[in-house]
Coordinates of C-alpha atoms and ligand atoms in Angstrom, one line a residue:
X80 CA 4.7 13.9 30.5
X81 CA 2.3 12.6 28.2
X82 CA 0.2 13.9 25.3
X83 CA -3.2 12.6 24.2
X84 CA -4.7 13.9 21.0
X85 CA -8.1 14.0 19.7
X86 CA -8.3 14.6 16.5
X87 CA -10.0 13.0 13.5
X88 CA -6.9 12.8 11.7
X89 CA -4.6 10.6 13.5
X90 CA -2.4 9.9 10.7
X91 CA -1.4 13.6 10.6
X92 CA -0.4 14.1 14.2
X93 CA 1.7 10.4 14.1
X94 CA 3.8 11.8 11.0
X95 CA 5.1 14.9 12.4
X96 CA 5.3 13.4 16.0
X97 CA 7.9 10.7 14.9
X98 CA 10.3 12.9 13.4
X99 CA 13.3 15.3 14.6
X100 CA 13.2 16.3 17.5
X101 CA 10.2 15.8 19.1
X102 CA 10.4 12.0 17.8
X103 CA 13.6 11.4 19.7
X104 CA 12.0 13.1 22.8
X105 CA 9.6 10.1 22.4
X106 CA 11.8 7.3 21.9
X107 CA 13.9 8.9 25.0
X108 CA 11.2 8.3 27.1
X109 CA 11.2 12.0 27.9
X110 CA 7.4 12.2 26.6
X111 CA 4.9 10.0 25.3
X112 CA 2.5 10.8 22.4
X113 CA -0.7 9.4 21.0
X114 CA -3.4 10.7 18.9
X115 CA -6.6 9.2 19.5
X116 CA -9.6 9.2 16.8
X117 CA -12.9 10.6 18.2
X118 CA -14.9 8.9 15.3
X119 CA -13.5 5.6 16.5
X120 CA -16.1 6.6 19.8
X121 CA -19.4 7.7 17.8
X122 CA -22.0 5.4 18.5
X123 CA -23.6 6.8 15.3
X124 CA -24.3 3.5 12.6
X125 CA -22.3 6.0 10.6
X126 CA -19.7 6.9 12.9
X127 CA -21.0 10.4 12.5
X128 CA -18.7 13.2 14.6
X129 CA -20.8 16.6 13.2
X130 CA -24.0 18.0 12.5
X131 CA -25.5 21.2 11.0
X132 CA -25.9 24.2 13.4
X133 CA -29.1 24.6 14.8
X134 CA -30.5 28.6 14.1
X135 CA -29.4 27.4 10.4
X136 CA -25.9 28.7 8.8
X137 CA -22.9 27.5 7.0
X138 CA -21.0 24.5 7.9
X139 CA -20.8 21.5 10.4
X140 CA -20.6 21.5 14.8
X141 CA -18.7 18.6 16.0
X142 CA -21.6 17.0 17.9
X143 CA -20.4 16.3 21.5
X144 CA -20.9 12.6 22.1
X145 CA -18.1 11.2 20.4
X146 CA -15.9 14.2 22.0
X147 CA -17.2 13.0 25.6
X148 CA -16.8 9.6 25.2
X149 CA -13.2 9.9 23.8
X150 CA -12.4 12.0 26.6
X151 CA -14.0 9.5 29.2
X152 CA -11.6 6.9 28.1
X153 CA -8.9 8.7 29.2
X154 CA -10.0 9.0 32.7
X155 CA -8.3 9.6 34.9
X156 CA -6.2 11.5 33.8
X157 CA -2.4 11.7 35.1
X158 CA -2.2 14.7 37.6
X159 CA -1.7 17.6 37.8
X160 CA -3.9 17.9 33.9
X161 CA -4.5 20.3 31.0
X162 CA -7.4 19.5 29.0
X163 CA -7.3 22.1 25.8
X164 CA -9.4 22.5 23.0
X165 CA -8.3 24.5 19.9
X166 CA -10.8 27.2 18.2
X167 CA -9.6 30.7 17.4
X168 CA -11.2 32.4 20.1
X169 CA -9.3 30.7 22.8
X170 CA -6.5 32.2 25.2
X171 CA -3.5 32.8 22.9
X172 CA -0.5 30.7 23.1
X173 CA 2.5 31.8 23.6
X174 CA 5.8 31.0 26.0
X175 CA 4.0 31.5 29.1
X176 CA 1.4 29.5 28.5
X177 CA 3.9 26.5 26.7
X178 CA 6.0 26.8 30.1
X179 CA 2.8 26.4 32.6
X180 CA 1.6 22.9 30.6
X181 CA 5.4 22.1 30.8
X182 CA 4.6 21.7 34.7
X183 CA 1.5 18.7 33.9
X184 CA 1.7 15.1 33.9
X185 CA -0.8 15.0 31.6
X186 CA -2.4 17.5 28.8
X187 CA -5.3 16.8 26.7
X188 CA -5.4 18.4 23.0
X189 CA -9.1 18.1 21.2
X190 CA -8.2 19.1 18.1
X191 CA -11.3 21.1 16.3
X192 CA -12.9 21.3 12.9
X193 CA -15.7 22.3 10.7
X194 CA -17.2 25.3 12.7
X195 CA -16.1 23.9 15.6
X196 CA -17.2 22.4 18.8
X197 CA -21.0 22.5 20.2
X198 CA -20.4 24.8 23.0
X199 CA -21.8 22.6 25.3
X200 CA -19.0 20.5 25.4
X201 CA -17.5 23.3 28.0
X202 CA -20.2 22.9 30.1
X203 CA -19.6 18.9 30.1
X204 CA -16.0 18.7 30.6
X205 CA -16.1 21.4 32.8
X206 CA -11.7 21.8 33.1
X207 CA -11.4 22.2 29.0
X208 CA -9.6 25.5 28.4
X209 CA -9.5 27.0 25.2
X210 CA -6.6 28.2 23.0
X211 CA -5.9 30.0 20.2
X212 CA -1.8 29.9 18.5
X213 CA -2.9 33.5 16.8
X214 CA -5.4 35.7 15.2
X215 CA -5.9 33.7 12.0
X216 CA -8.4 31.1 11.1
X217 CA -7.2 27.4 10.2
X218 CA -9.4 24.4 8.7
X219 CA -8.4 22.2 11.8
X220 CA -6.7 22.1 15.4
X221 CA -4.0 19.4 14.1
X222 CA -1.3 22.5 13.5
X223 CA -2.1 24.3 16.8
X224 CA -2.2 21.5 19.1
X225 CA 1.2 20.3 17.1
X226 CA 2.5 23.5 17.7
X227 CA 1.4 23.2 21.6
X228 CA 2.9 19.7 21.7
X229 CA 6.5 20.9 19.9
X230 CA 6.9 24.3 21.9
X231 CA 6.2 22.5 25.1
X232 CA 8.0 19.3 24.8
X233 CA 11.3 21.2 23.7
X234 CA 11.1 22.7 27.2
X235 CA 11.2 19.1 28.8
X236 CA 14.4 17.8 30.6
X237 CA 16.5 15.9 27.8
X238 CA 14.3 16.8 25.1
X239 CA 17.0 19.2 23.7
X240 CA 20.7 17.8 23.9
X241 CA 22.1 20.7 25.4
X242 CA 19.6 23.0 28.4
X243 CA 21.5 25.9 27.5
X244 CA 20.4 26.0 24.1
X245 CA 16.6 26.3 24.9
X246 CA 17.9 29.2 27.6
X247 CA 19.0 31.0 25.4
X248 CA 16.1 31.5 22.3
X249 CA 14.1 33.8 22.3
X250 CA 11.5 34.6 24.7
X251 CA 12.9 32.4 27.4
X252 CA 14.5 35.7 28.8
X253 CA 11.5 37.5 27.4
X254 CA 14.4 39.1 24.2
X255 CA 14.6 37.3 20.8
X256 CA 17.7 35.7 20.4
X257 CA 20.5 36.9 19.3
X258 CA 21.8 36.3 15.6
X259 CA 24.2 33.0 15.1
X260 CA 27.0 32.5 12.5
X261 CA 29.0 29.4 11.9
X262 CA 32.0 28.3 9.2
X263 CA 33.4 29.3 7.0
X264 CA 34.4 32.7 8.6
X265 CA 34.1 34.6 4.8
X266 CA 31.6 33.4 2.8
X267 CA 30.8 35.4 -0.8
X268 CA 33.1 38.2 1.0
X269 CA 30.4 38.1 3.9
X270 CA 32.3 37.9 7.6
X271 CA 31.4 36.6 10.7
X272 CA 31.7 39.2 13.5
X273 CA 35.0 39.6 14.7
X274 CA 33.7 39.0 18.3
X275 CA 32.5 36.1 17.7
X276 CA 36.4 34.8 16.4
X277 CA 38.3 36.6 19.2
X278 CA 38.2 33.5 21.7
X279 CA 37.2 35.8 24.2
X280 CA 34.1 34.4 26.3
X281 CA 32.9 37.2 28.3
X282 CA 33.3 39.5 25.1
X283 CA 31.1 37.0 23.3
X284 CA 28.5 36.8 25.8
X285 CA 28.3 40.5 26.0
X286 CA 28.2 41.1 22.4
X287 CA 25.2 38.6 22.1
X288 CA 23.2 40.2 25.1
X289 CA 23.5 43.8 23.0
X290 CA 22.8 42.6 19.9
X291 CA 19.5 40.7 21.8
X292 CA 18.4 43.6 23.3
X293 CA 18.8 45.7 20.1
X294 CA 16.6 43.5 18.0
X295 CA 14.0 43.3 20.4
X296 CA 13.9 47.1 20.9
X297 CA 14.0 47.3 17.1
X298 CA 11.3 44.2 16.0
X299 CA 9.3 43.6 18.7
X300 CA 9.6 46.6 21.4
X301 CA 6.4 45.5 23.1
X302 CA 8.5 42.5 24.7
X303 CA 10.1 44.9 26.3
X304 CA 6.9 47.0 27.9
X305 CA 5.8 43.7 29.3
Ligands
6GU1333 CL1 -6.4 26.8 17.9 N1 -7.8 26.5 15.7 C1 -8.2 26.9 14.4 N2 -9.1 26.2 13.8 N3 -7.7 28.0 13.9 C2 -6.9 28.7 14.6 C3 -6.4 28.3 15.8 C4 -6.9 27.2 16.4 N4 -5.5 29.2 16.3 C5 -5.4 30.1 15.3 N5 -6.2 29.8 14.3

């Protein structure tokens, strides 16, 4: 599976890309990574990427040339493709959505900023989807389309040592996850639950699925309408 970024801050996307996890993903070969900067493909004389919005208003519109270009350069693209754009009035993300791009060969991340794209960039690359990570407003897509690349390449055979682990966290069953202790056994007179000690395996699983289920119904019992 492979990544490609557009962004106008490259530099932010390598850092968090080459670390933990998601950076021994990379060096496994399980995914491949690279952030690409659209101002490198302005043919502005000042390698301009924005203008002010026609009708008048605050801020800067990423003008679409450089966008296009950059994009163009990737073609074509490994199938089957995503080709995202961040703004917060896009489909929101969520597990769902992170397992579907898990299924492409190829997604696309144009990473927004300012005010945002001119909307005719839609109309030009006519496959770009748009998508949110939540009902807040950030200065730039670099954190959504990390989030996008994290959530999704955890999901990858061999990013995560151990299959079972992903399995089991919350949402992949559509519960949270259940809680998780580990040594010592008393800490500050604070105990692990006996359960959890006894050795017992099927005791232990069915402990965790109860205690699942409970905090789902208790923190987020719309999980379990849907
Ligand atoms: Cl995808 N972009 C921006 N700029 N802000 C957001 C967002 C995306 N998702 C939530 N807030």
């Amino acid at each position: 599976m492979k990544f490609s970024i557009l962004t106008l801050f490259p530099e932010v996307i390598e850092a968090y890309v080459s670390a933990s996890i998601v950076g021994r993903a990379r060096q496994k070969g399980v995914v491949s990574i690279e952030a690409i900067n659209f101002r490198d493909f302005s043919t502005d004389v000042h390698r301009k990427v924005d203008d002010s919005p026609f009708g008048g208003g605050s801020g800067m519109v990423l003008t679409c040339q450089p966008l296009e270009s950059a994009y163009e350069s990737l073609l074509p693209l490994q199938q089957p493709a995503r080709v995202l754009m961040t703004t917060p009035t896009g489909r929101r993300f969520d597990h769902r959505f992170a397992l579907e791009l898990s299924e492409a060969q190829h997604v696309v991340l144009f990473c927004g900023h300012y005010e945002g794209f001119d909307e005719r960039i839609k109309t030009l690359i006519p496959e770009m989807e748009e998508v949110s990570i939540g009902d807040y407003v950030l200065t730039g897509g670099e954190l959504p389309a990390l989030s996008i690349v994290d959530a999704v390449t955890r999901l990858l055979p061999g990013a995560v040592q151990k299959f079972t682990s992903v399995e089991a966290d919350s949402f992949y069953d559509g519960l949270l996850d259940y809680p998780h202790f580990t040594r010592p056994a008393e800490y500050k007179g604070l105990k692990v639950p006996e359960v959890l000690l006894s050795g017992n395996h099927a005791a232990i699983e069915q402990w965790r699925k109860a205690q699942a289920l409970e905090r789902t119904r208790r923190l987020r019992p719309d999980l379990l309408e849907s």
